Amino acid sequence: MKPPLLLIGQGSQDDAYAAEFGRFVHRLRCRLDQSGADVSGGYLERASPRLSDSVASLVARGHHRLVALPLSLSRMGEEFPAAMELEQKRHPTLMYDYGRPLGPDPRVLSLLAERLNEAAIEISKPRSLELVGARPRLRAVDSPPADDPLAQVEPGETAIVLVGEGSTDAVANAEIHRVSRLFWETHAYDFMTVETAFVSVTPPGVPGGLERCRRLGAKRVIVVPYLLFAGGMLERVWAQALAYGAGHPDLDIRCAEVIGDCETLADVVIDRYEEALQLVP
C-alpha cells in the first residue's frame, strides 16, 4: 500500500475557497483510490479540517509514513516544515516526505492560457461594470455600438496583468515575475506585454499593474489571477480592477477566472506525489 497523500492548504475563512479545496481533495481521492493511496487535506490555520486533525486521523488509521504536499503555486514557506515538525513531535512514529509546490509547471501555465482565452473569447464586445451576487465583475455586453473604438482592439494592443497573492518573502515575489515572463513567452507572445501585480502586501497592486499597461498604450487589459481557487482573494482582484476601471472608461478591462478544481491540476499534484515516492529509500 502506498503512503497517503496529505495536501496542506494555507487556510482561509472563505467558504467558497474551502468548498473548492474540499472538492479537489475528493477528486484526488477518487483518482488515487485505484492505486490504494489514501488522500487527506488539512489547513495550517483559520479553517477546518486543521492539519493536526488530518494527521491524527491518518495515524489512527495505521499510516505512519506520508507525503506532505503544499497546495501552493509558490515556494514553500517556513510555516509548512514547522507545522510538520510539530506533528512529528505529537506522533513520534510519523515519517514524511515533501512534494514540490505546483508552479510554474508547464501544465499550470497551460491552464492560465485557458483562463486567458475564456476571458478574451468574445474580444469584440466592450466591457460593462456590474455586480454578480456579491462579486464585482467586468463582463462583456451583448451588442457593442458600431462606432465603439474598443470593438476592434487587436491582440497587439491588449496587455495582460498576471496577479499573484503577494508576500513578505522577496524570493516568492520574484517567482511571480518569473511566471509572468514564462507565460508571455510560452502562451501570450501575441499580446503587448504581461505585467505582474499582487493582491496585497507588496507593490504593485492590481491598479498599479493596470496603470502601467495603460501608460504603455494598451487599449484592453485582461487580468489573469495566478490563484488556485475562487474565494475572497479572487474577489479582491476583481474589486481592485473594477475600481480602477470605473475611473478609466477608455481602457477595456476583462477579468479571468482562477485555475480552479480540474483534472489537469490533479495530474500535476499526482505527478508531484509520485515524484516524492521515488525519493523514498
CSV table of C-alpha atoms in Angstrom, one decimal:
chain,number,residue,atom,x,y,z
A,1,MET,CA,0.0,0.0,0.0
A,2,LYS,CA,1.3,3.4,-0.9
A,3,PRO,CA,1.8,6.1,1.7
A,4,PRO,CA,-1.1,8.6,1.8
A,5,LEU,CA,-1.0,12.0,0.2
A,6,LEU,CA,-1.6,14.9,2.6
A,7,LEU,CA,-2.5,18.2,0.9
A,8,ILE,CA,-1.6,21.2,3.0
A,9,GLY,CA,-3.5,24.4,2.5
A,10,GLN,CA,-2.6,27.8,4.0
A,11,GLY,CA,-6.2,28.2,5.3
A,12,SER,CA,-8.9,30.7,4.7
A,13,GLN,CA,-12.2,31.7,6.4
A,14,ASP,CA,-13.7,32.0,2.9
A,15,ASP,CA,-16.4,29.3,2.4
A,16,ALA,CA,-16.0,29.3,-1.4
A,17,TYR,CA,-12.3,28.6,-1.2
A,18,ALA,CA,-12.8,25.9,1.4
A,19,ALA,CA,-15.5,24.2,-0.7
A,20,GLU,CA,-13.3,24.1,-3.8
A,21,PHE,CA,-10.4,22.8,-1.8
A,22,GLY,CA,-12.6,20.0,-0.5
A,23,ARG,CA,-13.8,19.2,-4.0
A,24,PHE,CA,-10.3,19.0,-5.2
A,25,VAL,CA,-9.3,16.6,-2.3
A,26,HIS,CA,-12.2,14.4,-3.2
A,27,ARG,CA,-11.2,14.4,-6.9
A,28,LEU,CA,-7.7,13.2,-5.9
A,29,ARG,CA,-9.1,10.7,-3.6
A,30,CYS,CA,-11.1,9.2,-6.4
A,31,ARG,CA,-8.1,9.3,-8.8
A,32,LEU,CA,-5.7,7.6,-6.3
A,33,ASP,CA,-8.2,5.1,-4.9
A,34,GLN,CA,-7.4,2.6,-7.6
A,35,SER,CA,-3.7,2.6,-6.6
A,36,GLY,CA,-4.5,2.1,-3.0
A,37,ALA,CA,-3.3,5.5,-1.8
A,38,ASP,CA,-5.3,7.4,0.8
A,39,VAL,CA,-5.7,11.2,0.3
A,40,SER,CA,-6.4,13.8,3.0
A,41,GLY,CA,-6.3,17.5,3.3
A,42,GLY,CA,-5.7,20.0,6.1
A,43,TYR,CA,-5.2,23.7,6.7
A,44,LEU,CA,-2.4,25.4,8.7
A,45,GLU,CA,-4.8,27.9,10.1
A,46,ARG,CA,-8.2,29.6,10.0
A,47,ALA,CA,-10.2,26.8,8.5
A,48,SER,CA,-11.2,23.1,9.1
A,49,PRO,CA,-10.1,20.4,8.8
A,50,ARG,CA,-7.0,21.6,10.6
A,51,LEU,CA,-3.7,19.9,9.6
A,52,SER,CA,-3.3,18.4,13.1
A,53,ASP,CA,-6.7,16.7,12.8
A,54,SER,CA,-6.0,15.3,9.4
A,55,VAL,CA,-2.6,13.9,10.5
A,56,ALA,CA,-4.1,12.4,13.7
A,57,SER,CA,-6.8,10.7,11.5
A,58,LEU,CA,-4.2,9.2,9.2
A,59,VAL,CA,-2.1,7.9,12.1
A,60,ALA,CA,-5.2,6.4,13.7
A,61,ARG,CA,-5.9,4.5,10.5
A,62,GLY,CA,-2.4,3.0,10.7
A,63,HIS,CA,-0.4,5.3,8.4
A,64,HIS,CA,3.0,6.2,9.8
A,65,ARG,CA,4.6,7.5,6.6
A,66,LEU,CA,3.0,10.0,4.3
A,67,VAL,CA,3.8,12.5,1.5
A,68,ALA,CA,3.0,16.1,2.5
A,69,LEU,CA,2.4,18.4,-0.4
A,70,PRO,CA,1.7,22.1,0.0
A,71,LEU,CA,-1.2,23.0,-2.3
A,72,SER,CA,0.5,26.2,-3.4
A,73,LEU,CA,1.7,27.8,-6.6
A,74,SER,CA,4.7,29.5,-4.9
A,75,ARG,CA,7.6,28.2,-3.0
A,76,MET,CA,7.1,26.5,0.4
A,77,GLY,CA,7.4,29.0,3.3
A,78,GLU,CA,8.8,28.2,6.7
A,79,GLU,CA,5.4,27.6,8.2
A,80,PHE,CA,5.0,24.3,6.3
A,81,PRO,CA,8.0,22.5,7.6
A,82,ALA,CA,7.4,24.0,11.1
A,83,ALA,CA,3.9,22.6,11.1
A,84,MET,CA,5.0,19.1,10.0
A,85,GLU,CA,7.8,19.1,12.6
A,86,LEU,CA,5.2,19.8,15.3
A,87,GLU,CA,3.1,16.9,14.0
A,88,GLN,CA,6.1,14.6,14.2
A,89,LYS,CA,6.5,15.6,17.9
A,90,ARG,CA,2.9,14.8,18.5
A,91,HIS,CA,3.2,11.4,16.7
A,92,PRO,CA,6.8,10.1,17.2
A,93,THR,CA,6.3,7.2,14.8
A,94,LEU,CA,5.3,9.6,12.0
A,95,MET,CA,7.7,9.9,9.0
A,96,TYR,CA,7.0,12.1,6.0
A,97,ASP,CA,8.4,13.3,2.7
A,98,TYR,CA,7.7,16.6,0.9
A,99,GLY,CA,6.2,17.0,-2.5
A,100,ARG,CA,7.2,20.1,-4.5
A,101,PRO,CA,4.8,23.0,-4.9
A,102,LEU,CA,2.9,23.1,-8.2
A,103,GLY,CA,4.0,26.1,-10.1
A,104,PRO,CA,5.2,27.1,-12.6
A,105,ASP,CA,4.6,23.6,-14.1
A,106,PRO,CA,4.0,23.8,-17.9
A,107,ARG,CA,0.5,22.4,-17.4
A,108,VAL,CA,-0.2,25.2,-14.9
A,109,LEU,CA,0.8,27.7,-17.5
A,110,SER,CA,-1.5,26.0,-20.0
A,111,LEU,CA,-4.4,26.3,-17.5
A,112,LEU,CA,-3.6,30.0,-17.2
A,113,ALA,CA,-3.7,30.2,-21.0
A,114,GLU,CA,-7.2,28.6,-21.0
A,115,ARG,CA,-8.5,31.1,-18.5
A,116,LEU,CA,-7.0,33.9,-20.6
A,117,ASN,CA,-8.7,32.6,-23.7
A,118,GLU,CA,-12.0,32.2,-21.9
A,119,ALA,CA,-11.8,35.8,-20.8
A,120,ALA,CA,-11.0,37.0,-24.3
A,121,ILE,CA,-13.2,34.7,-26.3
A,122,GLU,CA,-15.7,37.5,-27.2
A,123,ILE,CA,-12.9,40.0,-27.8
A,124,SER,CA,-15.1,42.3,-29.9
A,125,LYS,CA,-17.5,43.1,-27.1
A,126,PRO,CA,-16.9,46.1,-24.8
A,127,ARG,CA,-16.9,45.8,-21.0
A,128,SER,CA,-19.7,46.5,-18.6
A,129,LEU,CA,-19.3,47.1,-14.9
A,130,GLU,CA,-21.6,45.1,-12.8
A,131,LEU,CA,-22.1,43.1,-9.6
A,132,VAL,CA,-22.7,39.4,-9.8
A,133,GLY,CA,-24.1,38.3,-6.5
A,134,ALA,CA,-21.5,39.7,-4.0
A,135,ARG,CA,-18.8,39.7,-6.6
A,136,PRO,CA,-17.8,42.8,-8.6
A,137,ARG,CA,-17.0,41.8,-12.2
A,138,LEU,CA,-16.2,43.3,-15.5
A,139,ARG,CA,-18.0,41.5,-18.2
A,140,ALA,CA,-18.8,41.8,-21.9
A,141,VAL,CA,-22.2,43.2,-23.0
A,142,ASP,CA,-24.1,41.7,-25.9
A,143,SER,CA,-24.2,44.4,-28.6
A,144,PRO,CA,-21.4,46.9,-28.9
A,145,PRO,CA,-22.1,50.2,-30.6
A,146,ALA,CA,-20.9,50.2,-34.2
A,147,ASP,CA,-18.7,53.2,-33.6
A,148,ASP,CA,-17.1,51.9,-30.3
A,149,PRO,CA,-13.3,52.1,-30.9
A,150,LEU,CA,-12.8,49.3,-28.4
A,151,ALA,CA,-14.7,46.9,-30.6
A,152,GLN,CA,-11.7,46.4,-32.9
A,153,VAL,CA,-8.8,46.1,-30.4
A,154,GLU,CA,-6.1,43.8,-31.7
A,155,PRO,CA,-4.0,41.3,-29.5
A,156,GLY,CA,-1.0,43.6,-30.0
A,157,GLU,CA,-3.0,46.4,-28.3
A,158,THR,CA,-4.0,44.1,-25.5
A,159,ALA,CA,-1.9,43.7,-22.3
A,160,ILE,CA,-2.2,41.1,-19.6
A,161,VAL,CA,-1.8,41.6,-15.8
A,162,LEU,CA,-0.9,38.4,-14.0
A,163,VAL,CA,-1.8,38.8,-10.4
A,164,GLY,CA,-0.2,36.8,-7.5
A,165,GLU,CA,-1.1,36.8,-3.9
A,166,GLY,CA,1.9,38.9,-2.6
A,167,SER,CA,4.3,38.0,0.2
A,168,THR,CA,6.9,39.4,2.6
A,169,ASP,CA,9.2,36.8,1.0
A,170,ALA,CA,11.2,38.6,-1.8
A,171,VAL,CA,12.0,35.3,-3.4
A,172,ALA,CA,8.4,34.3,-3.6
A,173,ASN,CA,7.5,37.7,-5.2
A,174,ALA,CA,10.4,37.3,-7.7
A,175,GLU,CA,8.9,33.9,-8.7
A,176,ILE,CA,5.7,35.6,-9.7
A,177,HIS,CA,7.6,37.9,-12.0
A,178,ARG,CA,9.4,34.8,-13.5
A,179,VAL,CA,6.0,33.2,-14.1
A,180,SER,CA,4.8,36.3,-15.9
A,181,ARG,CA,7.8,36.2,-18.2
A,182,LEU,CA,7.4,32.4,-18.8
A,183,PHE,CA,3.7,32.9,-19.5
A,184,TRP,CA,4.3,35.7,-22.0
A,185,GLU,CA,6.9,33.8,-24.0
A,186,THR,CA,5.1,30.4,-24.0
A,187,HIS,CA,1.4,31.3,-24.3
A,188,ALA,CA,0.9,35.1,-24.7
A,189,TYR,CA,3.6,36.2,-27.2
A,190,ASP,CA,0.9,37.8,-29.5
A,191,PHE,CA,0.0,40.2,-26.7
A,192,MET,CA,1.6,43.6,-26.0
A,193,THR,CA,3.0,42.6,-22.6
A,194,VAL,CA,2.4,40.6,-19.4
A,195,GLU,CA,2.8,42.7,-16.4
A,196,THR,CA,3.0,41.5,-12.8
A,197,ALA,CA,0.8,42.7,-9.9
A,198,PHE,CA,-0.1,41.4,-6.4
A,199,VAL,CA,-3.3,41.3,-4.4
A,200,SER,CA,-1.7,42.6,-1.2
A,201,VAL,CA,1.4,43.1,0.9
A,202,THR,CA,3.8,44.1,-1.9
A,203,PRO,CA,3.5,46.6,-4.8
A,204,PRO,CA,2.4,46.9,-7.5
A,205,GLY,CA,-1.2,46.2,-6.7
A,206,VAL,CA,-3.8,45.5,-9.4
A,207,PRO,CA,-4.4,49.2,-10.1
A,208,GLY,CA,-0.6,49.7,-10.4
A,209,GLY,CA,-0.4,46.9,-13.0
A,210,LEU,CA,-3.3,48.3,-14.9
A,211,GLU,CA,-1.9,51.8,-14.9
A,212,ARG,CA,1.4,50.5,-16.3
A,213,CYS,CA,-0.4,48.8,-19.1
A,214,ARG,CA,-2.4,52.0,-19.9
A,215,ARG,CA,0.8,54.1,-20.0
A,216,LEU,CA,2.4,51.5,-22.4
A,217,GLY,CA,-0.5,52.3,-24.7
A,218,ALA,CA,-2.8,49.3,-24.2
A,219,LYS,CA,-6.4,49.7,-25.2
A,220,ARG,CA,-7.5,46.5,-23.5
A,221,VAL,CA,-6.2,44.7,-20.4
A,222,ILE,CA,-7.0,41.1,-19.3
A,223,VAL,CA,-6.4,40.5,-15.6
A,224,VAL,CA,-5.3,36.8,-15.0
A,225,PRO,CA,-5.3,35.7,-11.4
A,226,TYR,CA,-2.4,33.4,-10.6
A,227,LEU,CA,-4.5,31.7,-7.9
A,228,LEU,CA,-5.7,28.1,-7.4
A,229,PHE,CA,-9.3,28.5,-6.2
A,230,ALA,CA,-12.1,31.1,-6.1
A,231,GLY,CA,-12.8,32.9,-2.9
A,232,GLY,CA,-12.0,36.2,-1.1
A,233,MET,CA,-8.7,36.6,-2.8
A,234,LEU,CA,-10.2,36.5,-6.3
A,235,GLU,CA,-13.0,38.9,-5.2
A,236,ARG,CA,-10.3,41.4,-4.1
A,237,VAL,CA,-8.6,41.1,-7.5
A,238,TRP,CA,-11.9,41.8,-9.3
A,239,ALA,CA,-12.8,44.6,-6.9
A,240,GLN,CA,-9.5,46.4,-7.5
A,241,ALA,CA,-9.8,46.0,-11.2
A,242,LEU,CA,-13.4,47.3,-11.1
A,243,ALA,CA,-12.4,50.4,-9.0
A,244,TYR,CA,-9.6,51.2,-11.5
A,245,GLY,CA,-11.9,50.6,-14.5
A,246,ALA,CA,-14.5,53.0,-13.2
A,247,GLY,CA,-12.0,55.8,-13.3
A,248,HIS,CA,-10.6,54.9,-16.7
A,249,PRO,CA,-13.5,54.2,-19.1
A,250,ASP,CA,-11.2,54.5,-22.1
A,251,LEU,CA,-9.5,51.2,-21.0
A,252,ASP,CA,-11.3,47.9,-21.7
A,253,ILE,CA,-10.7,45.7,-18.7
A,254,ARG,CA,-11.5,41.9,-18.6
A,255,CYS,CA,-11.1,39.6,-15.6
A,256,ALA,CA,-10.3,35.9,-16.0
A,257,GLU,CA,-11.2,33.2,-13.6
A,258,VAL,CA,-8.8,31.3,-11.3
A,259,ILE,CA,-7.2,28.0,-12.3
A,260,GLY,CA,-9.8,26.0,-10.3
A,261,ASP,CA,-10.5,22.4,-9.4
A,262,CYS,CA,-9.9,20.4,-12.6
A,263,GLU,CA,-8.3,17.2,-14.0
A,264,THR,CA,-5.2,18.9,-15.3
A,265,LEU,CA,-4.4,20.3,-11.9
A,266,ALA,CA,-4.9,16.9,-10.4
A,267,ASP,CA,-2.4,15.5,-12.9
A,268,VAL,CA,0.2,17.9,-11.6
A,269,VAL,CA,-0.4,17.0,-8.0
A,270,ILE,CA,-0.3,13.3,-8.7
A,271,ASP,CA,3.0,13.7,-10.5
A,272,ARG,CA,4.4,15.6,-7.5
A,273,TYR,CA,3.2,12.8,-5.3
A,274,GLU,CA,4.8,10.1,-7.5
A,275,GLU,CA,8.0,12.1,-7.7
A,276,ALA,CA,8.2,12.3,-3.9
A,277,LEU,CA,7.7,8.5,-3.7
A,278,GLN,CA,10.6,7.9,-6.0
A,279,LEU,CA,12.8,9.7,-3.4
A,280,VAL,CA,11.8,7.4,-0.6
A,281,PRO,CA,14.6,5.0,0.3
